[in-house]
PDB file of C-alpha atoms in Angstrom:
ATOM      1  CA  MET A   1     -18.730   4.782  14.618  1.00  0.00           C
ATOM      2  CA  GLY A   2     -22.033   4.803  12.767  1.00  0.00           C
ATOM      3  CA  GLY A   3     -22.475   4.618   9.039  1.00  0.00           C
ATOM      4  CA  ALA A   4     -23.202   8.366   8.732  1.00  0.00           C
ATOM      5  CA  ALA A   5     -20.134   9.285  10.772  1.00  0.00           C
ATOM      6  CA  ALA A   6     -17.976   6.958   8.702  1.00  0.00           C
ATOM      7  CA  LEU A   7     -19.214   8.564   5.492  1.00  0.00           C
ATOM      8  CA  GLU A   8     -18.564  12.041   6.880  1.00  0.00           C
ATOM      9  CA  LYS A   9     -14.967  11.055   7.618  1.00  0.00           C
ATOM     10  CA  LEU A  10     -14.567   9.915   4.011  1.00  0.00           C
ATOM     11  CA  VAL A  11     -15.886  13.118   2.391  1.00  0.00           C
ATOM     12  CA  PRO A  12     -12.377  14.647   1.988  1.00  0.00           C
ATOM     13  CA  VAL A  13     -11.124  11.339   0.538  1.00  0.00           C
ATOM     14  CA  LEU A  14     -13.974  11.199  -1.962  1.00  0.00           C
ATOM     15  CA  LEU A  15     -13.538  14.886  -2.834  1.00  0.00           C
ATOM     16  CA  ALA A  16      -9.820  14.605  -3.663  1.00  0.00           C
ATOM     17  CA  PHE A  17     -10.208  11.255  -5.433  1.00  0.00           C
ATOM     18  CA  GLY A  18     -13.414  12.202  -7.243  1.00  0.00           C
ATOM     19  CA  GLY A  19     -11.958  15.532  -8.345  1.00  0.00           C
ATOM     20  CA  GLY A  20      -9.124  13.706 -10.068  1.00  0.00           C
ATOM     21  CA  VAL A  21     -11.526  11.293 -11.785  1.00  0.00           C
ATOM     22  CA  LEU A  22     -13.813  14.123 -12.958  1.00  0.00           C
ATOM     23  CA  LEU A  23     -11.020  16.325 -14.300  1.00  0.00           C
ATOM     24  CA  ALA A  24      -9.442  13.395 -16.139  1.00  0.00           C
ATOM     25  CA  ARG A  25     -12.750  12.226 -17.623  1.00  0.00           C
ATOM     26  CA  ARG A  26     -13.527  15.749 -18.860  1.00  0.00           C
ATOM     27  CA  LYS A  27      -9.948  16.080 -20.131  1.00  0.00           C
ATOM     28  CA  ILE A  28      -9.445  19.297 -18.172  1.00  0.00           C
ATOM     29  CA  VAL A  29      -6.290  17.815 -16.649  1.00  0.00           C
ATOM     30  CA  PRO A  30      -4.593  15.120 -18.753  1.00  0.00           C
ATOM     31  CA  ALA A  31      -4.588  11.703 -17.123  1.00  0.00           C
ATOM     32  CA  GLU A  32      -0.880  11.412 -17.964  1.00  0.00           C
ATOM     33  CA  ALA A  33      -0.230  14.155 -15.395  1.00  0.00           C
ATOM     34  CA  SER A  34      -1.080  11.630 -12.679  1.00  0.00           C
ATOM     35  CA  LYS A  35       2.510  10.379 -12.843  1.00  0.00           C
ATOM     36  CA  VAL A  36       3.834  13.836 -11.965  1.00  0.00           C
ATOM     37  CA  PHE A  37       1.503  14.132  -8.978  1.00  0.00           C
ATOM     38  CA  ALA A  38       2.257  10.547  -7.942  1.00  0.00           C
ATOM     39  CA  ASP A  39       6.016  11.098  -8.154  1.00  0.00           C
ATOM     40  CA  TYR A  40       5.716  14.226  -6.032  1.00  0.00           C
ATOM     41  CA  ALA A  41       3.726  12.353  -3.389  1.00  0.00           C
ATOM     42  CA  PHE A  42       5.821   9.174  -3.419  1.00  0.00           C
ATOM     43  CA  LEU A  43       9.292  10.692  -3.749  1.00  0.00           C
ATOM     44  CA  PHE A  44       8.867  13.832  -1.656  1.00  0.00           C
ATOM     45  CA  ALA A  45       5.636  14.615   0.209  1.00  0.00           C
ATOM     46  CA  VAL A  46       4.969  11.231   1.846  1.00  0.00           C
ATOM     47  CA  PRO A  47       8.640  10.753   2.903  1.00  0.00           C
ATOM     48  CA  CYS A  48       8.561  14.254   4.467  1.00  0.00           C
ATOM     49  CA  TYR A  49       5.393  13.350   6.349  1.00  0.00           C
ATOM     50  CA  LEU A  50       6.816  10.031   7.525  1.00  0.00           C
ATOM     51  CA  PHE A  51      10.141  11.477   8.649  1.00  0.00           C
ATOM     52  CA  GLY A  52       8.655  14.287  10.722  1.00  0.00           C
ATOM     53  CA  ASN A  53       6.009  12.153  12.373  1.00  0.00           C
ATOM     54  CA  ILE A  54       8.273   9.215  13.174  1.00  0.00           C
ATOM     55  CA  TYR A  55      10.935  11.527  14.588  1.00  0.00           C
ATOM     56  CA  ALA A  56       8.356  13.105  16.919  1.00  0.00           C
ATOM     57  CA  SER A  57       6.647   9.815  17.868  1.00  0.00           C
ATOM     58  CA  ASP A  58       6.898   7.638  20.943  1.00  0.00           C
ATOM     59  CA  LEU A  59       8.520   4.624  19.284  1.00  0.00           C
ATOM     60  CA  ALA A  60       7.668   2.309  22.190  1.00  0.00           C
ATOM     61  CA  ALA A  61       3.962   2.979  21.613  1.00  0.00           C
ATOM     62  CA  LEU A  62       4.308   3.104  17.850  1.00  0.00           C
ATOM     63  CA  PHE A  63       5.957  -0.309  17.461  1.00  0.00           C
ATOM     64  CA  ASP A  64       3.421  -2.573  19.153  1.00  0.00           C
ATOM     65  CA  TRP A  65       5.171  -5.892  18.549  1.00  0.00           C
ATOM     66  CA  GLN A  66       2.076  -7.932  19.400  1.00  0.00           C
ATOM     67  CA  ALA A  67       0.126  -6.116  16.691  1.00  0.00           C
ATOM     68  CA  ILE A  68       2.983  -6.236  14.191  1.00  0.00           C
ATOM     69  CA  GLY A  69       3.489  -9.949  14.866  1.00  0.00           C
ATOM     70  CA  GLY A  70      -0.210 -10.617  14.321  1.00  0.00           C
ATOM     71  CA  TYR A  71      -0.222  -8.752  11.016  1.00  0.00           C
ATOM     72  CA  ALA A  72       2.951 -10.544   9.897  1.00  0.00           C
ATOM     73  CA  ALA A  73       1.367 -13.916  10.712  1.00  0.00           C
ATOM     74  CA  ALA A  74      -1.798 -13.024   8.796  1.00  0.00           C
ATOM     75  CA  ALA A  75       0.278 -11.869   5.817  1.00  0.00           C
ATOM     76  CA  ALA A  76       2.316 -15.094   5.890  1.00  0.00           C
ATOM     77  CA  LEU A  77      -0.864 -17.178   5.841  1.00  0.00           C
ATOM     78  CA  ALA A  78      -2.227 -15.064   2.997  1.00  0.00           C
ATOM     79  CA  VAL A  79       0.991 -15.492   0.991  1.00  0.00           C
ATOM     80  CA  GLY A  80       0.801 -19.248   1.519  1.00  0.00           C
ATOM     81  CA  ALA A  81      -2.812 -19.346   0.377  1.00  0.00           C
ATOM     82  CA  VAL A  82      -2.116 -17.346  -2.791  1.00  0.00           C
ATOM     83  CA  VAL A  83       0.911 -19.477  -3.662  1.00  0.00           C
ATOM     84  CA  ALA A  84      -1.006 -22.719  -3.066  1.00  0.00           C
ATOM     85  CA  VAL A  85      -3.916 -21.633  -5.274  1.00  0.00           C
ATOM     86  CA  ALA A  86      -1.579 -20.362  -8.009  1.00  0.00           C
ATOM     87  CA  VAL A  87       0.396 -23.610  -8.081  1.00  0.00           C
ATOM     88  CA  ALA A  88      -2.807 -25.671  -7.998  1.00  0.00           C
ATOM     89  CA  HIS A  89      -3.926 -23.837 -11.151  1.00  0.00           C
ATOM     90  CA  GLY A  90      -0.737 -24.729 -12.969  1.00  0.00           C
ATOM     91  CA  LEU A  91       1.394 -21.635 -12.400  1.00  0.00           C
ATOM     92  CA  ARG A  92       5.050 -22.571 -11.880  1.00  0.00           C
ATOM     93  CA  GLU A  93       6.939 -19.546 -13.209  1.00  0.00           C
ATOM     94  CA  PRO A  94       8.257 -17.548 -10.195  1.00  0.00           C
ATOM     95  CA  ARG A  95       7.336 -14.167 -11.679  1.00  0.00           C
ATOM     96  CA  GLU A  96       3.725 -15.239 -12.263  1.00  0.00           C
ATOM     97  CA  VAL A  97       3.403 -16.478  -8.680  1.00  0.00           C
ATOM     98  CA  ALA A  98       5.103 -13.376  -7.230  1.00  0.00           C
ATOM     99  CA  LEU A  99       2.764 -11.088  -9.167  1.00  0.00           C
ATOM    100  CA  ARG A 100      -0.285 -12.766  -7.643  1.00  0.00           C
ATOM    101  CA  VAL A 101       1.221 -12.688  -4.152  1.00  0.00           C
ATOM    102  CA  MET A 102       1.730  -8.945  -4.480  1.00  0.00           C
ATOM    103  CA  ALA A 103      -1.792  -8.470  -5.875  1.00  0.00           C
ATOM    104  CA  GLY A 104      -3.438 -10.377  -3.027  1.00  0.00           C
ATOM    105  CA  VAL A 105      -1.363  -9.431   0.018  1.00  0.00           C
ATOM    106  CA  GLN A 106       0.451  -6.111  -0.398  1.00  0.00           C
ATOM    107  CA  VAL A 107      -1.436  -2.894   0.318  1.00  0.00           C
ATOM    108  CA  ASN A 108      -1.341   0.607  -1.113  1.00  0.00           C
ATOM    109  CA  THR A 109       0.192   2.538   1.787  1.00  0.00           C
ATOM    110  CA  ALA A 110       1.565   5.733   0.241  1.00  0.00           C
ATOM    111  CA  TYR A 111      -1.299   6.641  -2.095  1.00  0.00           C
ATOM    112  CA  PHE A 112      -4.269   5.216  -0.198  1.00  0.00           C
ATOM    113  CA  ALA A 113      -3.656   4.179   3.421  1.00  0.00           C
ATOM    114  CA  VAL A 114      -1.714   7.293   4.459  1.00  0.00           C
ATOM    115  CA  PRO A 115      -4.313   9.804   3.196  1.00  0.00           C
ATOM    116  CA  VAL A 116      -7.224   7.725   4.523  1.00  0.00           C
ATOM    117  CA  PHE A 117      -5.660   7.401   7.999  1.00  0.00           C
ATOM    118  CA  ILE A 118      -4.793  11.105   8.129  1.00  0.00           C
ATOM    119  CA  THR A 119      -8.369  11.984   7.207  1.00  0.00           C
ATOM    120  CA  VAL A 120     -10.106   9.484   9.496  1.00  0.00           C
ATOM    121  CA  PHE A 121      -7.772   9.301  12.521  1.00  0.00           C
ATOM    122  CA  GLY A 122      -5.768  12.507  12.174  1.00  0.00           C
ATOM    123  CA  THR A 123      -2.517  10.549  11.940  1.00  0.00           C
ATOM    124  CA  ALA A 124      -0.883   7.891   9.784  1.00  0.00           C
ATOM    125  CA  ALA A 125       1.469   6.766  12.560  1.00  0.00           C
ATOM    126  CA  PRO A 126      -0.006   3.211  12.855  1.00  0.00           C
ATOM    127  CA  ILE A 127       0.947   2.607   9.229  1.00  0.00           C
ATOM    128  CA  PHE A 128       4.678   3.186   9.763  1.00  0.00           C
ATOM    129  CA  PRO A 129       5.643  -0.211  11.250  1.00  0.00           C
ATOM    130  CA  ILE A 130       3.428  -2.072   8.769  1.00  0.00           C
ATOM    131  CA  LEU A 131       4.933  -0.048   5.919  1.00  0.00           C
ATOM    132  CA  LEU A 132       8.437  -1.065   7.002  1.00  0.00           C
ATOM    133  CA  PHE A 133       7.370  -4.716   7.298  1.00  0.00           C
ATOM    134  CA  GLN A 134       5.803  -4.612   3.862  1.00  0.00           C
ATOM    135  CA  VAL A 135       8.750  -2.956   2.137  1.00  0.00           C
ATOM    136  CA  CYS A 136      11.545  -4.764   3.976  1.00  0.00           C
ATOM    137  CA  VAL A 137       9.936  -8.234   4.061  1.00  0.00           C
ATOM    138  CA  LEU A 138       7.004  -8.694   1.673  1.00  0.00           C
ATOM    139  CA  SER A 139       8.458  -6.552  -1.118  1.00  0.00           C
ATOM    140  CA  LEU A 140      11.807  -8.270  -0.736  1.00  0.00           C
ATOM    141  CA  VAL A 141      10.156 -11.678  -1.193  1.00  0.00           C
ATOM    142  CA  VAL A 142       8.303 -10.463  -4.292  1.00  0.00           C
ATOM    143  CA  ILE A 143      11.342  -8.776  -5.838  1.00  0.00           C
ATOM    144  CA  ALA A 144      13.531 -11.793  -5.086  1.00  0.00           C
ATOM    145  CA  LEU A 145      11.079 -14.102  -6.866  1.00  0.00           C
ATOM    146  CA  MET A 146      10.866 -11.682  -9.781  1.00  0.00           C
ATOM    147  CA  GLU A 147      14.659 -11.511 -10.056  1.00  0.00           C
ATOM    148  CA  LEU A 148      15.027 -15.283  -9.793  1.00  0.00           C
ATOM    149  CA  GLY A 149      12.468 -15.656 -12.566  1.00  0.00           C
ATOM    150  CA  ARG A 150      14.582 -13.644 -14.955  1.00  0.00           C
ATOM    151  CA  ALA A 151      16.365 -15.610 -17.655  1.00  0.00           C
ATOM    152  CA  GLY A 152      19.474 -15.050 -19.696  1.00  0.00           C
ATOM    153  CA  PRO A 153      23.053 -14.014 -18.930  1.00  0.00           C
ATOM    154  CA  ALA A 154      22.108 -10.334 -18.566  1.00  0.00           C
ATOM    155  CA  ALA A 155      20.160 -11.152 -15.414  1.00  0.00           C
ATOM    156  CA  GLY A 156      23.311 -12.229 -13.581  1.00  0.00           C
ATOM    157  CA  SER A 157      23.890 -14.932 -11.016  1.00  0.00           C
ATOM    158  CA  PRO A 158      21.228 -15.785  -8.377  1.00  0.00           C
ATOM    159  CA  GLY A 159      23.361 -14.118  -5.679  1.00  0.00           C
ATOM    160  CA  ARG A 160      23.698 -10.938  -7.690  1.00  0.00           C
ATOM    161  CA  ARG A 161      19.969 -10.907  -8.422  1.00  0.00           C
ATOM    162  CA  LEU A 162      19.116 -11.313  -4.739  1.00  0.00           C
ATOM    163  CA  SER A 163      21.496  -8.523  -3.699  1.00  0.00           C
ATOM    164  CA  ARG A 164      19.945  -6.306  -6.362  1.00  0.00           C
ATOM    165  CA  ALA A 165      16.501  -7.145  -4.979  1.00  0.00           C
ATOM    166  CA  LEU A 166      17.592  -6.275  -1.440  1.00  0.00           C
ATOM    167  CA  GLY A 167      19.085  -2.972  -2.552  1.00  0.00           C
ATOM    168  CA  ALA A 168      16.001  -2.019  -4.559  1.00  0.00           C
ATOM    169  CA  SER A 169      13.736  -2.822  -1.620  1.00  0.00           C
ATOM    170  CA  LEU A 170      15.676  -0.842   0.995  1.00  0.00           C
ATOM    171  CA  ALA A 171      16.595   2.211  -1.105  1.00  0.00           C
ATOM    172  CA  THR A 172      13.078   3.582  -1.651  1.00  0.00           C
ATOM    173  CA  PRO A 173      12.408   7.131  -0.325  1.00  0.00           C
ATOM    174  CA  LEU A 174       9.697   5.811   2.012  1.00  0.00           C
ATOM    175  CA  VAL A 175      12.039   3.363   3.741  1.00  0.00           C
ATOM    176  CA  LEU A 176      14.906   5.855   3.892  1.00  0.00           C
ATOM    177  CA  ALA A 177      12.626   8.462   5.481  1.00  0.00           C
ATOM    178  CA  CYS A 178      11.278   5.968   8.035  1.00  0.00           C
ATOM    179  CA  ASN A 179      14.737   4.702   8.952  1.00  0.00           C
ATOM    180  CA  ALA A 180      16.118   8.243   9.253  1.00  0.00           C
ATOM    181  CA  GLY A 181      13.263   9.236  11.551  1.00  0.00           C
ATOM    182  CA  ILE A 182      13.721   6.132  13.715  1.00  0.00           C
ATOM    183  CA  LEU A 183      17.510   6.531  13.933  1.00  0.00           C
ATOM    184  CA  LEU A 184      17.448  10.231  14.867  1.00  0.00           C
ATOM    185  CA  ASN A 185      14.643   9.551  17.350  1.00  0.00           C
ATOM    186  CA  LEU A 186      16.545   6.734  19.076  1.00  0.00           C
ATOM    187  CA  LEU A 187      19.793   8.738  19.192  1.00  0.00           C
ATOM    188  CA  SER A 188      17.934  11.852  20.416  1.00  0.00           C
ATOM    189  CA  VAL A 189      19.619  13.902  17.703  1.00  0.00           C
ATOM    190  CA  PRO A 190      18.132  17.416  17.688  1.00  0.00           C
ATOM    191  CA  VAL A 191      16.602  18.388  14.354  1.00  0.00           C
ATOM    192  CA  PRO A 192      16.131  22.143  13.801  1.00  0.00           C
ATOM    193  CA  GLU A 193      12.536  23.259  14.241  1.00  0.00           C
ATOM    194  CA  VAL A 194      12.604  24.964  10.853  1.00  0.00           C
ATOM    195  CA  VAL A 195      13.399  21.596   9.212  1.00  0.00           C
ATOM    196  CA  LEU A 196      10.538  19.856  11.009  1.00  0.00           C
ATOM    197  CA  ASP A 197       8.167  22.705  10.140  1.00  0.00           C
ATOM    198  CA  GLY A 198       9.213  22.472   6.501  1.00  0.00           C
ATOM    199  CA  ALA A 199       8.707  18.690   6.472  1.00  0.00           C
ATOM    200  CA  ALA A 200       5.274  19.135   8.051  1.00  0.00           C
ATOM    201  CA  PHE A 201       4.317  21.801   5.491  1.00  0.00           C
ATOM    202  CA  VAL A 202       5.256  19.554   2.572  1.00  0.00           C
ATOM    203  CA  GLY A 203       3.882  16.436   4.281  1.00  0.00           C
ATOM    204  CA  ASP A 204       0.451  18.006   4.704  1.00  0.00           C
ATOM    205  CA  SER A 205       0.093  17.986   0.921  1.00  0.00           C
ATOM    206  CA  ALA A 206       0.753  14.224   0.659  1.00  0.00           C
ATOM    207  CA  SER A 207      -2.796  13.104   1.384  1.00  0.00           C
ATOM    208  CA  PRO A 208      -4.794  15.211  -1.121  1.00  0.00           C
ATOM    209  CA  VAL A 209      -2.131  15.027  -3.846  1.00  0.00           C
ATOM    210  CA  ALA A 210      -1.850  11.223  -3.618  1.00  0.00           C
ATOM    211  CA  LEU A 211      -5.617  10.769  -3.801  1.00  0.00           C
ATOM    212  CA  PHE A 212      -5.939  13.313  -6.622  1.00  0.00           C
ATOM    213  CA  SER A 213      -3.207  11.469  -8.540  1.00  0.00           C
ATOM    214  CA  LEU A 214      -4.993   8.154  -8.099  1.00  0.00           C
ATOM    215  CA  GLY A 215      -8.247   9.720  -9.303  1.00  0.00           C
ATOM    216  CA  LEU A 216      -6.533  11.127 -12.405  1.00  0.00           C
ATOM    217  CA  HIS A 217      -4.981   7.744 -13.137  1.00  0.00           C
ATOM    218  CA  LEU A 218      -8.212   5.799 -12.799  1.00  0.00           C
ATOM    219  CA  GLY A 219     -10.284   8.458 -14.575  1.00  0.00           C
ATOM    220  CA  GLY A 220      -7.974   8.295 -17.564  1.00  0.00           C
ATOM    221  CA  LEU A 221      -7.848   4.518 -17.835  1.00  0.00           C
ATOM    222  CA  GLY A 222     -11.561   3.887 -17.421  1.00  0.00           C
ATOM    223  CA  LEU A 223     -13.084   0.667 -16.135  1.00  0.00           C
ATOM    224  CA  ASP A 224     -14.125  -2.425 -18.056  1.00  0.00           C
ATOM    225  CA  LEU A 225     -16.268  -4.467 -15.675  1.00  0.00           C
ATOM    226  CA  ARG A 226     -17.567  -6.816 -18.368  1.00  0.00           C
ATOM    227  CA  GLY A 227     -14.055  -7.947 -19.219  1.00  0.00           C
ATOM    228  CA  THR A 228     -13.247  -9.015 -15.649  1.00  0.00           C
ATOM    229  CA  THR A 229     -11.927 -12.588 -15.633  1.00  0.00           C
ATOM    230  CA  ARG A 230     -12.542 -15.189 -12.943  1.00  0.00           C
ATOM    231  CA  GLU A 231      -8.951 -14.909 -11.795  1.00  0.00           C
ATOM    232  CA  GLU A 232      -9.292 -11.148 -11.416  1.00  0.00           C
ATOM    233  CA  MET A 233     -12.504 -11.553  -9.427  1.00  0.00           C
ATOM    234  CA  ALA A 234     -10.818 -14.097  -7.164  1.00  0.00           C
ATOM    235  CA  LEU A 235      -7.828 -11.832  -6.516  1.00  0.00           C
ATOM    236  CA  ILE A 236     -10.060  -8.805  -5.913  1.00  0.00           C
ATOM    237  CA  ALA A 237     -12.250 -10.757  -3.477  1.00  0.00           C
ATOM    238  CA  PHE A 238      -9.196 -12.090  -1.658  1.00  0.00           C
ATOM    239  CA  LYS A 239      -7.557  -8.667  -1.375  1.00  0.00           C
ATOM    240  CA  CYS A 240     -10.632  -6.648  -0.441  1.00  0.00           C
ATOM    241  CA  LEU A 241     -12.534  -9.186   1.698  1.00  0.00           C
ATOM    242  CA  ALA A 242     -10.578 -12.316   2.622  1.00  0.00           C
ATOM    243  CA  PHE A 243      -7.313 -10.661   3.671  1.00  0.00           C
ATOM    244  CA  PRO A 244      -8.956  -8.091   6.024  1.00  0.00           C
ATOM    245  CA  LEU A 245     -11.090 -10.855   7.579  1.00  0.00           C
ATOM    246  CA  LEU A 246      -8.038 -13.100   7.947  1.00  0.00           C
ATOM    247  CA  THR A 247      -6.164 -10.221   9.603  1.00  0.00           C
ATOM    248  CA  TRP A 248      -9.060  -9.630  11.997  1.00  0.00           C
ATOM    249  CA  ALA A 249      -9.222 -13.328  12.921  1.00  0.00           C
ATOM    250  CA  VAL A 250      -5.472 -13.894  13.323  1.00  0.00           C
ATOM    251  CA  CYS A 251      -4.702 -10.649  15.143  1.00  0.00           C
ATOM    252  CA  GLY A 252      -7.784 -10.726  17.350  1.00  0.00           C
ATOM    253  CA  ALA A 253      -8.223 -14.417  18.118  1.00  0.00           C
ATOM    254  CA  LEU A 254      -4.661 -15.740  17.991  1.00  0.00           C
ATOM    255  CA  PHE A 255      -2.561 -12.738  19.041  1.00  0.00           C
ATOM    256  CA  GLY A 256      -5.053 -11.037  21.352  1.00  0.00           C
ATOM    257  CA  VAL A 257      -4.845  -7.640  19.677  1.00  0.00           C
ATOM    258  CA  ARG A 258      -7.701  -5.437  20.852  1.00  0.00           C
ATOM    259  CA  GLY A 259      -9.020  -1.896  20.577  1.00  0.00           C
ATOM    260  CA  GLU A 260      -7.539   0.691  18.252  1.00  0.00           C
ATOM    261  CA  TRP A 261      -4.688  -1.483  16.982  1.00  0.00           C
ATOM    262  CA  LEU A 262      -7.062  -4.186  15.789  1.00  0.00           C
ATOM    263  CA  ALA A 263      -9.058  -1.539  13.912  1.00  0.00           C
ATOM    264  CA  TYR A 264      -5.872  -0.114  12.398  1.00  0.00           C
ATOM    265  CA  LEU A 265      -4.639  -3.493  11.186  1.00  0.00           C
ATOM    266  CA  VAL A 266      -7.965  -4.498   9.640  1.00  0.00           C
ATOM    267  CA  LEU A 267      -8.213  -1.166   7.813  1.00  0.00           C
ATOM    268  CA  ILE A 268      -4.633  -1.439   6.555  1.00  0.00           C
ATOM    269  CA  ALA A 269      -5.333  -4.947   5.244  1.00  0.00           C
ATOM    270  CA  ALA A 270      -8.460  -3.597   3.517  1.00  0.00           C
ATOM    271  CA  MET A 271      -6.440  -1.117   1.457  1.00  0.00           C
ATOM    272  CA  PRO A 272      -6.197  -1.873  -2.295  1.00  0.00           C
ATOM    273  CA  THR A 273      -3.362  -3.458  -4.244  1.00  0.00           C
ATOM    274  CA  PRO A 274      -0.480  -0.966  -4.670  1.00  0.00           C
ATOM    275  CA  GLN A 275       0.300   0.755  -7.952  1.00  0.00           C
ATOM    276  CA  ASN A 276       3.770  -0.762  -7.707  1.00  0.00           C
ATOM    277  CA  LEU A 277       2.209  -4.002  -8.953  1.00  0.00           C
ATOM    278  CA  PHE A 278       1.834  -2.429 -12.395  1.00  0.00           C
ATOM    279  CA  ILE A 279       5.379  -1.019 -12.231  1.00  0.00           C
ATOM    280  CA  PHE A 280       6.816  -4.432 -11.329  1.00  0.00           C
ATOM    281  CA  ALA A 281       4.769  -6.122 -14.045  1.00  0.00           C
ATOM    282  CA  GLN A 282       6.193  -3.749 -16.642  1.00  0.00           C
ATOM    283  CA  ARG A 283       9.742  -4.058 -15.365  1.00  0.00           C
ATOM    284  CA  TYR A 284       9.730  -7.859 -15.274  1.00  0.00           C
ATOM    285  CA  ASP A 285       7.490  -8.287 -18.344  1.00  0.00           C
ATOM    286  CA  VAL A 286       4.817 -10.402 -16.694  1.00  0.00           C
ATOM    287  CA  GLY A 287       1.016 -10.002 -16.408  1.00  0.00           C
ATOM    288  CA  VAL A 288       0.932  -6.310 -17.377  1.00  0.00           C
ATOM    289  CA  ASP A 289      -2.771  -6.262 -18.335  1.00  0.00           C
ATOM    290  CA  LEU A 290      -3.742  -8.314 -15.286  1.00  0.00           C
ATOM    291  CA  SER A 291      -1.831  -6.025 -12.931  1.00  0.00           C
ATOM    292  CA  ALA A 292      -3.366  -2.832 -14.375  1.00  0.00           C
ATOM    293  CA  SER A 293      -6.864  -4.264 -14.009  1.00  0.00           C
ATOM    294  CA  ILE A 294      -6.266  -5.437 -10.428  1.00  0.00           C
ATOM    295  CA  VAL A 295      -4.878  -2.058  -9.321  1.00  0.00           C
ATOM    296  CA  ILE A 296      -7.859  -0.174 -10.756  1.00  0.00           C
ATOM    297  CA  LYS A 297     -10.588  -2.524  -9.572  1.00  0.00           C
ATOM    298  CA  THR A 298      -9.245  -3.122  -6.043  1.00  0.00           C
ATOM    299  CA  SER A 299      -8.920   0.661  -5.636  1.00  0.00           C
ATOM    300  CA  LEU A 300     -12.582   1.180  -6.495  1.00  0.00           C
ATOM    301  CA  VAL A 301     -13.845  -1.808  -4.492  1.00  0.00           C
ATOM    302  CA  SER A 302     -11.765  -0.773  -1.456  1.00  0.00           C
ATOM    303  CA  LEU A 303     -13.130   2.758  -1.659  1.00  0.00           C
ATOM    304  CA  LEU A 304     -16.702   1.437  -1.768  1.00  0.00           C
ATOM    305  CA  LEU A 305     -16.076  -0.892   1.183  1.00  0.00           C
ATOM    306  CA  LEU A 306     -14.289   1.672   3.364  1.00  0.00           C
ATOM    307  CA  PRO A 307     -17.449   2.833   5.206  1.00  0.00           C
ATOM    308  CA  LEU A 308     -18.241  -0.799   6.055  1.00  0.00           C
ATOM    309  CA  TRP A 309     -14.749  -1.514   7.353  1.00  0.00           C
ATOM    310  CA  LEU A 310     -14.704   1.741   9.312  1.00  0.00           C
ATOM    311  CA  GLN A 311     -18.034   0.995  10.954  1.00  0.00           C
ATOM    312  CA  THR A 312     -17.034  -2.618  11.736  1.00  0.00           C
ATOM    313  CA  ALA A 313     -13.498  -1.954  12.916  1.00  0.00           C
ATOM    314  CA  VAL A 314     -14.012   1.196  14.940  1.00  0.00           C
ATOM    315  CA  SER A 315     -17.315   0.263  16.579  1.00  0.00           C
TER     316      SER A 315
END
């Protein structure tokens, strides 16, 4: 795929995202409304899209265990690298370390990867297994560290905190929708056509609404490039450059992943840090300003680098 073709594929992405930024900057639509759009996408539209598509998918082709294993290995190496650097710079508090792991390794699937994949490839199916791995494994590790870092009697015992982390990780609408689609697919349970049509109708709105919401959010907050710290620059560079390259090397060279799946995995790794980082930072009272800055700046850097990754990965 040439540079011009890659840019053409991204026109709908830029239109939805840029429209949100423009309307927020001109105060035509209040930036605070981004939460309403985001909640609609996260809690309803994206789960509808995931359920219908997973239910109708060939799970044997969808769950390429060689590709998933390669991505998991790359993510594990990335987690180890982030932890090692954080500890080397004097960070010992579990919540501080977990925040940086999430910033450097987790990707924005619902609001960024899903709409980009739908626009570029016509389907977000390759994201499903990686989404489940991220939510059920990576998120669980992050939440567990956050819970263990809590202090005081109100936090409960370590066992109670870990069970709470597990429940919070598995009870999200995205995971429930994926698991429901997989279960009904495996059991060959017939789902009425009207239900699937309804899920597809709602799911089709997930991509533009999620991108519009992100544009509103970023347009309202603004961007302070001069105030970027060295730590922020390091995390942004790791997330937007090092992690995709590590994924390409591990999946391609060590696990022998080739063709479309290698392109999918590299593009997924190139997605920005998820907005959940800011939510977690607020909930656990750690690095709130850092998390907000990372979410905004990785989103913009990832958007700028998308044509490059598309041309490299798909060619």
